[in-house]
Coordinates of C-alpha atoms in Angstrom, one line a residue:
Chain A
M257 CA 0.1 -14.3 -15.1
V258 CA -1.9 -16.7 -12.8
D259 CA -0.9 -14.6 -9.7
V260 CA -2.3 -11.5 -11.4
I261 CA -5.6 -13.3 -12.1
I262 CA -5.8 -14.3 -8.4
I263 CA -5.1 -10.8 -7.2
A264 CA -7.7 -9.4 -9.7
G265 CA -10.2 -11.9 -8.3
Y266 CA -9.4 -10.8 -4.7
L267 CA -9.9 -7.2 -5.6
S268 CA -13.2 -8.0 -7.3
L269 CA -14.3 -9.7 -4.1
L270 CA -13.7 -6.5 -2.2
I271 CA -15.9 -4.6 -4.6
V272 CA -18.6 -7.3 -4.2
L273 CA -18.3 -6.7 -0.4
G274 CA -18.9 -3.0 -1.0
V275 CA -21.9 -3.7 -3.1
I276 CA -23.4 -6.0 -0.4
S277 CA -22.7 -3.4 2.4
K278 CA -24.6 -0.9 0.3
Y279 CA -27.8 -2.8 1.0
F280 CA -27.2 -2.3 4.8
F281 CA -26.6 1.4 4.3
R282 CA -29.3 3.3 6.0
G283 CA -28.9 6.4 3.9
T284 CA -28.0 8.7 6.8
S285 CA -24.7 10.5 7.3
V286 CA -24.3 8.9 10.8
D287 CA -24.5 5.5 9.3
Y288 CA -22.1 6.4 6.5
F289 CA -19.5 8.0 8.9
V290 CA -19.7 5.8 12.0
A291 CA -21.9 2.8 11.0
S292 CA -24.6 4.0 13.4
H293 CA -22.5 3.0 16.4
S294 CA -23.5 -0.6 15.8
I295 CA -20.1 -2.5 15.8
G296 CA -19.5 -5.4 18.2
P297 CA -16.3 -6.6 19.8
F298 CA -15.0 -9.0 17.2
L299 CA -15.6 -6.5 14.3
L300 CA -14.0 -3.7 16.3
L301 CA -10.9 -5.8 17.0
M302 CA -10.5 -6.8 13.4
S303 CA -11.2 -3.3 12.0
V304 CA -8.9 -1.5 14.5
F305 CA -6.2 -4.1 14.0
G306 CA -6.5 -4.1 10.3
T307 CA -6.4 -0.3 10.2
T308 CA -3.2 -0.2 12.3
M309 CA -1.5 -2.9 10.2
T310 CA -0.4 -1.2 7.1
A311 CA 2.3 -1.4 4.4
F312 CA 4.6 -0.2 7.3
A313 CA 3.9 -3.5 9.2
L314 CA 4.5 -5.9 6.4
V315 CA 6.5 -4.3 3.6
G316 CA 8.3 -1.8 5.8
S317 CA 9.1 -4.2 8.7
T318 CA 10.6 -6.8 6.4
G319 CA 12.7 -4.2 4.6
E320 CA 13.9 -2.6 7.8
A321 CA 14.7 -6.0 9.3
F322 CA 16.7 -6.8 6.2
E323 CA 18.7 -3.6 6.7
K324 CA 19.0 -3.4 10.4
G325 CA 18.2 -6.8 11.9
I326 CA 15.9 -8.1 14.7
G327 CA 15.9 -4.8 16.6
V328 CA 13.0 -3.6 14.5
Y329 CA 10.6 -5.9 16.4
G330 CA 11.6 -4.5 19.8
M331 CA 11.5 -0.9 18.5
M332 CA 8.1 -1.1 16.9
A333 CA 6.1 -4.3 17.5
S334 CA 6.6 -5.0 21.2
W335 CA 6.4 -1.3 22.2
S336 CA 3.3 -1.0 20.1
G337 CA 1.7 -4.1 21.7
L338 CA 2.0 -2.5 25.1
I339 CA 1.4 1.1 24.3
H340 CA -1.4 0.8 21.7
S341 CA -3.5 -1.2 24.2
A342 CA -2.7 1.4 26.9
V343 CA -3.9 4.2 24.6
F344 CA -7.1 2.3 23.8
F345 CA -7.7 1.8 27.5
I346 CA -6.7 5.2 28.8
V347 CA -7.8 7.4 25.9
G348 CA -10.0 5.4 23.5
I349 CA -12.7 4.4 25.9
K350 CA -13.0 8.0 27.3
L351 CA -13.2 9.5 23.8
W352 CA -15.8 6.8 22.8
A353 CA -17.9 7.7 25.8
Y354 CA -17.8 11.4 25.1
G355 CA -18.5 10.8 21.5
K356 CA -21.5 8.8 22.3
K357 CA -22.8 11.2 25.0
Y358 CA -22.3 14.4 23.1
G359 CA -22.7 13.1 19.5
Y360 CA -19.2 13.6 18.1
V361 CA -18.3 12.1 14.8
T362 CA -14.8 13.4 14.5
Q363 CA -11.9 14.4 16.8
V364 CA -12.2 18.0 15.7
Q365 CA -15.8 18.2 17.0
Y366 CA -14.5 16.9 20.4
F367 CA -11.6 19.3 20.6
R368 CA -13.8 22.2 19.6
D369 CA -16.3 21.4 22.3
R370 CA -13.7 20.6 24.9
F371 CA -11.8 23.8 24.4
E372 CA -14.8 26.0 23.4
S373 CA -12.9 27.0 20.3
N374 CA -14.0 27.2 16.7
S375 CA -10.5 28.2 15.5
L376 CA -8.9 25.2 17.1
G377 CA -10.9 23.1 14.7
F378 CA -9.7 25.1 11.7
L379 CA -6.1 24.8 12.9
L380 CA -6.3 21.1 13.7
F381 CA -8.1 20.0 10.5
P382 CA -5.3 20.8 8.0
V383 CA -2.7 19.4 10.3
L384 CA -4.4 16.1 10.7
V385 CA -5.1 15.9 6.9
F386 CA -1.5 16.8 6.2
L387 CA -0.2 14.1 8.5
V388 CA -2.5 11.4 7.1
I389 CA -1.2 12.0 3.6
P390 CA 2.3 10.4 4.2
Y391 CA 0.4 7.5 5.8
L392 CA -1.6 7.1 2.6
I393 CA 1.6 7.4 0.5
T394 CA 3.2 4.5 2.4
G395 CA 0.2 2.4 1.5
I396 CA 0.2 3.2 -2.2
M397 CA 4.0 2.9 -2.4
G398 CA 4.0 -0.3 -0.5
A399 CA 1.4 -1.9 -2.8
G400 CA 3.3 -0.7 -5.9
S401 CA 6.7 -2.1 -4.6
V402 CA 5.2 -5.5 -3.7
M403 CA 3.3 -6.0 -7.0
R404 CA 6.3 -4.9 -9.1
A405 CA 8.6 -7.3 -7.3
V406 CA 6.2 -10.2 -7.3
T407 CA 5.3 -9.9 -11.0
A408 CA 8.9 -9.3 -12.1
G409 CA 9.6 -11.1 -15.4
S410 CA 5.9 -11.8 -16.1
F411 CA 5.2 -9.0 -18.6
M412 CA 8.5 -8.4 -20.4
D413 CA 6.7 -7.3 -23.6
L414 CA 4.4 -4.9 -21.8
F415 CA 6.7 -3.4 -19.2
P416 CA 10.4 -3.9 -20.2
E417 CA 11.4 -0.8 -18.2
T418 CA 10.5 -2.6 -14.9
G419 CA 11.9 -5.9 -15.8
G420 CA 8.5 -7.2 -16.7
G421 CA 6.9 -6.4 -13.4
I422 CA 3.7 -4.4 -13.1
P423 CA 4.8 -0.8 -12.6
S424 CA 4.1 0.9 -9.3
W425 CA 2.0 3.6 -10.9
L426 CA -0.5 1.1 -12.3
T427 CA -0.8 -0.9 -9.0
G428 CA -1.3 2.3 -7.1
L429 CA -4.0 3.4 -9.4
V430 CA -5.9 0.1 -9.3
I431 CA -5.6 0.0 -5.4
C432 CA -7.0 3.5 -5.1
V433 CA -9.9 2.9 -7.4
V434 CA -10.9 -0.4 -5.7
V435 CA -10.7 1.1 -2.2
L436 CA -12.6 4.2 -3.3
T437 CA -15.3 2.1 -4.9
Y438 CA -16.2 0.0 -1.8
V439 CA -15.9 3.0 0.5
F440 CA -18.1 5.1 -1.7
L441 CA -20.7 2.3 -1.8
G442 CA -20.9 1.4 1.9
G443 CA -19.1 4.1 3.9
L444 CA -17.5 3.1 7.2
R445 CA -19.6 -0.1 7.5
A446 CA -18.0 -1.3 4.2
A447 CA -14.6 -0.3 5.6
V448 CA -15.2 -2.3 8.8
W449 CA -16.4 -5.4 6.9
A450 CA -13.6 -5.1 4.4
N451 CA -11.1 -4.7 7.2
T452 CA -12.4 -7.8 9.0
F453 CA -12.2 -9.9 5.9
Q454 CA -8.8 -8.5 4.9
T455 CA -7.4 -8.9 8.4
I456 CA -8.3 -12.6 8.4
V457 CA -6.8 -12.9 4.9
F458 CA -3.5 -11.2 5.7
M459 CA -3.0 -13.0 9.0
V460 CA -3.7 -16.4 7.4
M461 CA -1.6 -15.6 4.3
G462 CA 1.1 -14.2 6.5
C463 CA 1.4 -17.5 8.3
I464 CA 1.3 -19.4 5.1
T465 CA 3.9 -17.1 3.5
F466 CA 6.2 -17.7 6.5
M467 CA 5.8 -21.5 6.3
I468 CA 6.4 -21.6 2.5
I469 CA 9.4 -19.3 2.5
S470 CA 11.0 -21.1 5.4
D471 CA 10.4 -24.4 3.7
R472 CA 12.0 -23.2 0.5
L473 CA 15.0 -21.9 2.4
G474 CA 15.6 -25.4 3.8
G475 CA 13.6 -25.1 7.0
I476 CA 13.5 -22.5 9.8
S477 CA 16.7 -23.6 11.4
A478 CA 18.7 -23.6 8.1
A479 CA 17.2 -20.2 7.2
S480 CA 18.3 -18.7 10.5
Q481 CA 21.8 -20.3 10.3
M482 CA 22.4 -18.4 7.0
V483 CA 21.5 -15.0 8.4
Q484 CA 24.3 -12.4 8.6
P485 CA 25.5 -12.4 12.2
E486 CA 25.0 -8.7 12.8
K487 CA 21.3 -9.0 11.9
L488 CA 20.7 -11.5 14.8
V489 CA 21.4 -8.8 17.4
R490 CA 20.9 -5.1 18.0
G491 CA 24.6 -4.7 18.9
E492 CA 26.3 -1.6 17.7
G493 CA 23.6 -1.1 15.0
I494 CA 21.0 0.4 17.3
S495 CA 21.9 2.4 20.3
H496 CA 20.1 2.0 23.7
L497 CA 18.7 5.5 23.5
H498 CA 17.5 5.0 20.0
F499 CA 15.7 1.8 21.0
L500 CA 14.2 3.4 24.1
T501 CA 12.9 6.5 22.5
Y502 CA 11.0 4.5 19.9
C503 CA 8.4 4.2 22.7
F504 CA 6.9 7.6 21.7
I505 CA 5.9 6.4 18.2
P506 CA 3.0 4.1 19.3
L507 CA 1.4 7.0 21.1
S508 CA 0.4 8.1 17.6
V509 CA -2.7 5.9 17.8
G510 CA -4.2 8.3 20.3
M511 CA -4.5 11.0 17.6
F512 CA -5.1 9.0 14.4
P513 CA -8.3 10.4 13.1
H514 CA -9.2 7.2 11.3
L515 CA -8.8 5.2 14.6
F516 CA -10.9 7.8 16.4
Q517 CA -13.7 7.2 13.9
H518 CA -13.4 3.4 14.4
W519 CA -13.7 3.8 18.1
L520 CA -16.9 5.7 17.7
T521 CA -18.4 2.7 15.8
A522 CA -18.3 0.6 19.1
K523 CA -21.7 -0.4 20.4
T524 CA -20.7 -0.2 24.1
A525 CA -17.6 0.4 26.2
K526 CA -17.2 -3.3 26.7
T527 CA -16.7 -3.6 23.0
F528 CA -13.1 -2.4 23.6
R529 CA -12.1 -5.2 25.9
L530 CA -11.2 -7.8 23.2
T531 CA -9.2 -5.2 21.3
V532 CA -7.2 -4.1 24.4
I533 CA -6.3 -7.8 25.2
A534 CA -5.8 -9.2 21.7
H535 CA -3.9 -6.3 20.1
P536 CA -0.4 -7.2 21.4
I537 CA -0.9 -10.8 20.4
F538 CA -2.1 -10.0 16.9
I539 CA 0.8 -7.6 16.4
M540 CA 3.2 -10.4 17.3
I541 CA 1.5 -12.8 14.9
V542 CA 2.0 -10.4 12.0
W543 CA 5.4 -8.8 12.8
A544 CA 7.4 -11.8 14.0
P545 CA 7.2 -13.7 10.7
C546 CA 8.0 -10.5 8.8
I547 CA 11.1 -9.8 10.8
L548 CA 12.3 -13.4 10.4
I549 CA 11.7 -13.2 6.6
G550 CA 13.6 -9.9 6.5
I551 CA 16.6 -11.3 8.3
W552 CA 16.5 -14.6 6.4
A553 CA 16.7 -12.6 3.2
T554 CA 20.2 -11.3 4.2
G555 CA 21.7 -14.8 3.9
A556 CA 19.4 -16.4 1.4
F557 CA 20.8 -17.7 -1.9
I558 CA 19.1 -19.2 -4.9
T559 CA 20.4 -21.7 -7.5
M560 CA 19.9 -20.3 -11.0
E561 CA 19.0 -22.5 -14.0
D562 CA 22.6 -22.6 -15.2
G563 CA 23.6 -24.0 -11.8
T564 CA 25.2 -20.8 -10.5
V565 CA 24.4 -19.6 -7.0
Q566 CA 23.3 -16.0 -6.4
K567 CA 22.1 -14.0 -3.5
L568 CA 18.3 -14.0 -3.4
I569 CA 18.2 -10.2 -2.8
P570 CA 20.6 -8.4 -5.1
E571 CA 22.9 -5.7 -3.7
G572 CA 21.4 -2.2 -3.6
V573 CA 17.8 -3.3 -3.8
N574 CA 15.1 -1.0 -2.5
P575 CA 14.2 -2.4 1.0
N576 CA 10.5 -1.9 0.1
A577 CA 10.9 -4.7 -2.4
V578 CA 12.4 -7.4 -0.2
L579 CA 9.2 -9.1 0.8
G580 CA 7.9 -9.0 -2.8
I581 CA 11.2 -10.5 -4.1
M582 CA 11.1 -13.3 -1.5
V583 CA 7.5 -14.2 -2.5
N584 CA 8.3 -14.0 -6.2
K585 CA 11.4 -16.2 -6.1
L586 CA 10.4 -18.7 -3.4
A587 CA 6.6 -19.1 -3.7
G588 CA 6.0 -19.4 -7.4
E589 CA 2.6 -19.3 -9.1
P590 CA -0.2 -19.6 -8.0
L591 CA 0.8 -19.3 -4.4
A592 CA 2.5 -15.9 -5.0
G593 CA -0.9 -14.6 -6.1
F594 CA -2.6 -15.6 -2.9
L595 CA 0.3 -14.4 -0.7
T596 CA 0.4 -11.1 -2.5
A597 CA -3.3 -10.7 -2.1
G598 CA -2.7 -11.1 1.6
I599 CA -0.1 -8.3 1.6
L600 CA -2.4 -6.0 -0.4
A601 CA -5.1 -6.9 2.1
A602 CA -3.1 -5.4 4.9
I603 CA -2.3 -2.3 2.9
M604 CA -5.9 -1.7 1.7
S605 CA -7.4 -2.3 5.2
S606 CA -5.7 0.9 6.3
L607 CA -6.3 2.9 3.1
D608 CA -10.1 2.5 3.4
S609 CA -10.2 3.9 6.9
Q610 CA -7.9 6.7 6.1
F611 CA -9.9 7.6 3.0
M612 CA -13.1 7.5 5.1
C613 CA -11.8 9.7 7.9
L614 CA -10.7 12.4 5.5
G615 CA -14.2 12.6 4.0
T616 CA -15.8 12.6 7.4
M617 CA -13.6 15.3 8.7
F618 CA -14.1 17.6 5.7
T619 CA -17.9 17.2 5.7
N620 CA -18.4 17.6 9.4
D621 CA -15.6 19.8 10.6
I622 CA -15.5 22.3 7.7
V623 CA -18.7 22.2 5.6
I624 CA -21.4 21.4 8.1
H625 CA -19.7 23.3 10.9
H626 CA -19.7 26.4 8.7
F627 CA -23.1 26.1 7.1
G628 CA -25.1 24.2 9.7
K629 CA -26.2 20.6 9.8
D630 CA -29.7 21.3 8.4
H631 CA -28.4 23.2 5.4
F632 CA -27.6 20.0 3.4
S633 CA -29.5 16.8 2.8
E634 CA -28.1 13.5 4.0
K635 CA -27.3 12.6 0.4
Q636 CA -25.4 15.9 -0.2
K637 CA -23.3 15.3 3.0
V638 CA -22.3 11.9 1.8
W639 CA -21.4 13.2 -1.7
M640 CA -19.3 16.0 -0.2
A641 CA -17.3 13.5 1.7
R642 CA -16.8 11.4 -1.4
S643 CA -15.6 14.5 -3.4
F644 CA -13.1 15.5 -0.8
I645 CA -11.8 12.0 -0.4
T646 CA -11.3 11.8 -4.2
I647 CA -9.3 15.1 -4.3
I648 CA -7.0 14.0 -1.5
V649 CA -6.4 10.6 -3.0
V650 CA -5.5 12.1 -6.4
I651 CA -2.9 14.4 -4.7
T652 CA -1.5 11.5 -2.7
Y653 CA -1.4 9.2 -5.6
F654 CA 0.8 11.6 -7.6
L655 CA 3.0 12.3 -4.6
S656 CA 3.6 8.6 -4.2
I657 CA 4.8 8.2 -7.8
I658 CA 6.9 11.3 -7.9
E659 CA 8.7 11.1 -4.6
P660 CA 9.3 7.6 -3.5
R661 CA 10.7 7.0 0.0
S662 CA 11.3 4.1 2.3
V663 CA 7.9 2.9 3.5
F664 CA 9.3 2.4 7.0
Q665 CA 11.0 5.8 7.3
L666 CA 8.0 7.8 5.9
G667 CA 5.7 5.9 8.2
V668 CA 7.9 6.7 11.3
W669 CA 7.8 10.4 10.4
C670 CA 4.0 10.3 10.0
F671 CA 3.6 8.5 13.3
S672 CA 6.0 11.0 14.9
G673 CA 3.6 13.9 14.0
F674 CA 0.6 12.2 15.5
A675 CA 2.5 11.0 18.5
S676 CA 3.6 14.5 19.3
L677 CA 0.0 15.6 19.4
F678 CA -0.7 13.0 22.1
P679 CA -0.1 15.4 25.0
L680 CA -3.0 17.4 23.6
V681 CA -5.5 14.6 23.7
F682 CA -4.2 13.2 27.0
A683 CA -4.3 16.6 28.7
S684 CA -7.8 17.3 27.3
I685 CA -9.1 14.2 29.0
Y686 CA -7.2 14.2 32.3
W687 CA -6.3 17.8 33.1
K688 CA -9.1 20.2 33.5
R689 CA -6.7 23.1 33.6
T690 CA -5.8 22.7 30.0
T691 CA -6.7 25.8 28.1
S692 CA -7.8 26.7 24.6
I693 CA -4.8 28.9 24.0
A694 CA -2.5 26.1 25.2
A695 CA -4.2 23.7 22.8
H696 CA -3.6 26.1 19.9
A697 CA 0.0 26.6 21.0
C698 CA 0.6 22.9 21.3
V699 CA -0.6 22.2 17.8
L700 CA 1.5 25.1 16.3
V701 CA 4.7 24.1 18.2
T702 CA 4.2 20.5 17.1
V703 CA 3.8 21.5 13.5
V704 CA 6.8 23.9 13.5
V705 CA 9.2 21.5 15.2
W706 CA 8.1 18.5 13.2
F707 CA 8.5 20.3 9.9
Y708 CA 11.9 21.7 10.9
L709 CA 13.2 18.2 11.7
F710 CA 11.5 16.5 8.8
R711 CA 13.2 19.0 6.5
A712 CA 16.5 18.5 8.2
S713 CA 16.2 14.8 7.5
G714 CA 15.9 15.5 3.8
Y715 CA 12.1 15.0 4.0
G716 CA 12.5 11.5 5.3
A717 CA 15.4 10.6 3.0
D718 CA 17.9 10.1 5.8
P719 CA 17.1 6.8 7.5
D720 CA 19.6 7.4 10.3
F721 CA 18.5 10.9 11.3
L722 CA 18.6 11.1 15.1
I723 CA 18.8 14.0 17.6
Y724 CA 21.6 13.4 20.2
G725 CA 21.1 9.7 19.5
M726 CA 17.3 9.9 20.1
M727 CA 14.4 9.5 17.8
P728 CA 13.3 13.0 16.6
V729 CA 9.8 12.3 18.0
T730 CA 11.4 12.7 21.5
L731 CA 12.1 16.3 20.9
I732 CA 8.8 17.1 19.2
F733 CA 6.8 15.3 21.9
A734 CA 8.8 17.2 24.6
A735 CA 8.1 20.5 22.9
S736 CA 4.4 19.7 22.6
A737 CA 4.1 18.6 26.2
I738 CA 6.0 21.5 27.7
T739 CA 4.0 23.9 25.6
I740 CA 0.6 22.6 26.7
V741 CA 1.6 22.6 30.4
V742 CA 3.3 26.0 30.5
V743 CA 0.8 27.9 28.4
S744 CA -2.1 26.3 30.3
L745 CA -0.7 27.6 33.5
L746 CA -0.2 31.1 32.1
T747 CA -3.6 31.5 30.5
Q748 CA -7.2 31.6 31.6
P749 CA -8.8 28.3 32.7
P750 CA -11.8 26.9 30.8
S751 CA -15.3 28.0 31.8
P752 CA -17.1 26.2 34.7
K753 CA -19.6 25.0 32.1
T754 CA -16.9 23.0 30.2
I755 CA -15.3 21.7 33.3
D756 CA -18.7 20.5 34.5
K757 CA -19.4 18.9 31.1
F758 CA -16.2 16.8 31.0
F759 CA -15.0 16.7 34.6
A760 CA -18.2 16.7 36.7
K761 CA -17.7 15.1 40.1
Q762 CA -20.2 12.4 39.3
L763 CA -18.2 11.6 36.2
Q764 CA -14.9 11.0 38.1
E765 CA -13.7 7.5 38.0
V766 CA -13.9 5.3 41.1
Chain B
M98 CA -6.9 0.0 40.5
K99 CA -5.6 3.0 38.6
R100 CA -2.3 2.6 40.5
M101 CA -2.2 -1.0 39.4
V102 CA -2.4 -0.1 35.8
V103 CA 0.4 2.5 36.2
W104 CA 2.6 0.0 37.9
I105 CA 2.0 -2.7 35.3
L106 CA 3.0 -0.1 32.6
I107 CA 6.1 0.9 34.4
I108 CA 7.3 -2.6 35.1
L109 CA 6.7 -3.7 31.5
A110 CA 8.4 -0.6 30.2
V111 CA 11.5 -1.4 32.3
L112 CA 11.4 -5.1 31.2
H113 CA 11.2 -4.0 27.6
H114 CA 14.8 -2.7 27.6
D115 CA 16.6 -6.1 27.5
F116 CA 20.1 -4.9 27.6
W117 CA 21.2 -8.4 28.7
F118 CA 20.4 -9.8 25.2
W119 CA 21.7 -6.8 23.3
H120 CA 24.8 -8.5 21.9
D121 CA 23.6 -12.1 22.3
S122 CA 23.3 -13.9 18.9
R123 CA 22.2 -17.3 20.2
L124 CA 19.2 -19.0 18.6
V125 CA 16.3 -20.3 20.7
L126 CA 14.6 -23.5 19.5
G127 CA 17.2 -23.6 16.7
F128 CA 15.8 -20.7 14.7
L129 CA 14.7 -17.7 16.8
P130 CA 17.4 -15.1 17.7
V131 CA 17.2 -14.8 21.5
G132 CA 16.6 -11.0 21.4
L133 CA 13.6 -11.6 19.1
A134 CA 12.3 -14.5 21.2
Y135 CA 12.4 -12.3 24.3
H136 CA 10.3 -9.6 22.6
I137 CA 7.8 -12.1 21.2
F138 CA 7.4 -13.3 24.8
F139 CA 7.1 -9.7 25.9
S140 CA 4.2 -9.3 23.4
V141 CA 2.4 -12.3 24.9
L142 CA 3.1 -11.0 28.4
S143 CA 1.6 -7.6 27.4
G144 CA -1.6 -9.4 26.2
V145 CA -1.8 -11.3 29.5
C146 CA -1.3 -8.1 31.6
W147 CA -4.0 -6.3 29.6
A148 CA -6.3 -9.2 30.2
F149 CA -5.7 -8.8 33.9
V150 CA -6.3 -5.1 33.7
V151 CA -9.5 -5.5 31.7
F152 CA -10.9 -8.1 34.1
F153 CA -9.8 -6.4 37.4
A154 CA -9.5 -2.7 36.6
W155 CA -12.3 -2.0 34.1
P156 CA -13.8 1.4 34.9
E157 CA -17.4 -0.1 35.0
E158 CA -18.9 2.5 37.3
W159 CA -17.5 5.4 35.3
V160 CA -18.7 3.9 32.0
E161 CA -22.2 3.5 33.5
K162 CA -22.2 7.1 34.7
I163 CA -21.2 8.5 31.4
E164 CA -23.7 6.2 29.6
G165 CA -26.4 7.4 32.1
R166 CA -27.3 3.9 33.2
Q167 CA -26.7 4.6 36.9
R168 CA -29.4 6.2 38.9

């Protein structure tokens, strides 16, 4: 009960933060959507990092390490540390610069302008929204799994069907309402502040969780000595090709609409520097303890009240619940409350940005684009965004409780879709020959191939789904890249006006 | 400078595939599986390399042009 009170207190703090940010809200749509481009280096680092660290990073990584061992860190964390920063440097700064120069607020605005194509925006919008939805689902599911596991046994009278733990549907509902509240109040500025606060919380709590769990397991050496031997290596569990082709997944950050929106909040290009340098280190600080906790869970035992010794993680448990069970059984109240608040912080720091980007895209790319920016007042634009966000959140919430999946696997499929659109954004920035028809074809091919493979995997149900031993993203990415190159070469190049706008000689890099 | 960034990426991508630790279950410092320890080191190395890139290959002139600060 104490831990629930602590978590309720933490959630209340976030709403207070939203209320405070409302006083800084300038009432304009540009302030609501991109915080008036006023964000400095530290806030950008914390908000970008907080946005990229999700249920996938904490709940998913621990569960996947429990199932597959240490290889998860190399597949995701260390690849991401290298490639995320590469994308921020190679793509992010350029998109920020174009966004600032030409007034873009969303990716779709940039792509429409770059390819002189209205229809590309109408094609890209539903694809991006569709791909964000699984990302939202992982957050809501992750929060539900953690709360249920942490509070197991606490409310036997109220929730006997879940072993006394708060049911996932209730946690998901509360999380959605809290995030919607502070995002509604303060827009992206509220999301940036909340992300900064939550990033600090989850990094500090993550370290504390790690220290406490290792202590309760008899120390870090003792905990590692108990690990099942096959979890200490990649060995036969992960093939070389499988490991290598995970490199495509981190390219997804180049096409995340919510990250694009965060990039646009940067005050200057130099604001990106700290993010580029610190990102790999921050990923390491969050992921390494989670991986260790996951593998420690494979060999951890607990002494029951009657003196019998049992495995800490029962057989057949949902991997999403591993972190929550470890916290519940090893931390105890009130510590479990603080640690769980830290986990929820990571989850919610992504949900707020994702909610915001959906509203921004709908308002700017569909409504204002169709009716004109002077057709609606600033207040109406903000309310349109809020309405669309609410609709999507309701749909996502119900999907999360009807069709539960592994957080890690669903996250990987979501990232695969965005990663496979990376050739589009890279070519748009660096290859002036990229054509509008090629851009359309690239998006269509990506959607078709992604959906075909996602369906073949049982809609993410098969955790071992590979194509000739490679991650499915490899094939989708290849199809996307080949399409954009071949179709560009076969179709009419962009107009001299567009080439001049984005590739003028005086704009070429030294 | 652009070539330097490309070479750093290529070298790090090659170093990422530590086939030499693939079946090695030794523990470093008594608790870290060596395969995990190597990739933690890789993450730190990535940060250091990106710091190098930021300080020596930052596209300052291009940024100034696009921001219209250069005459």
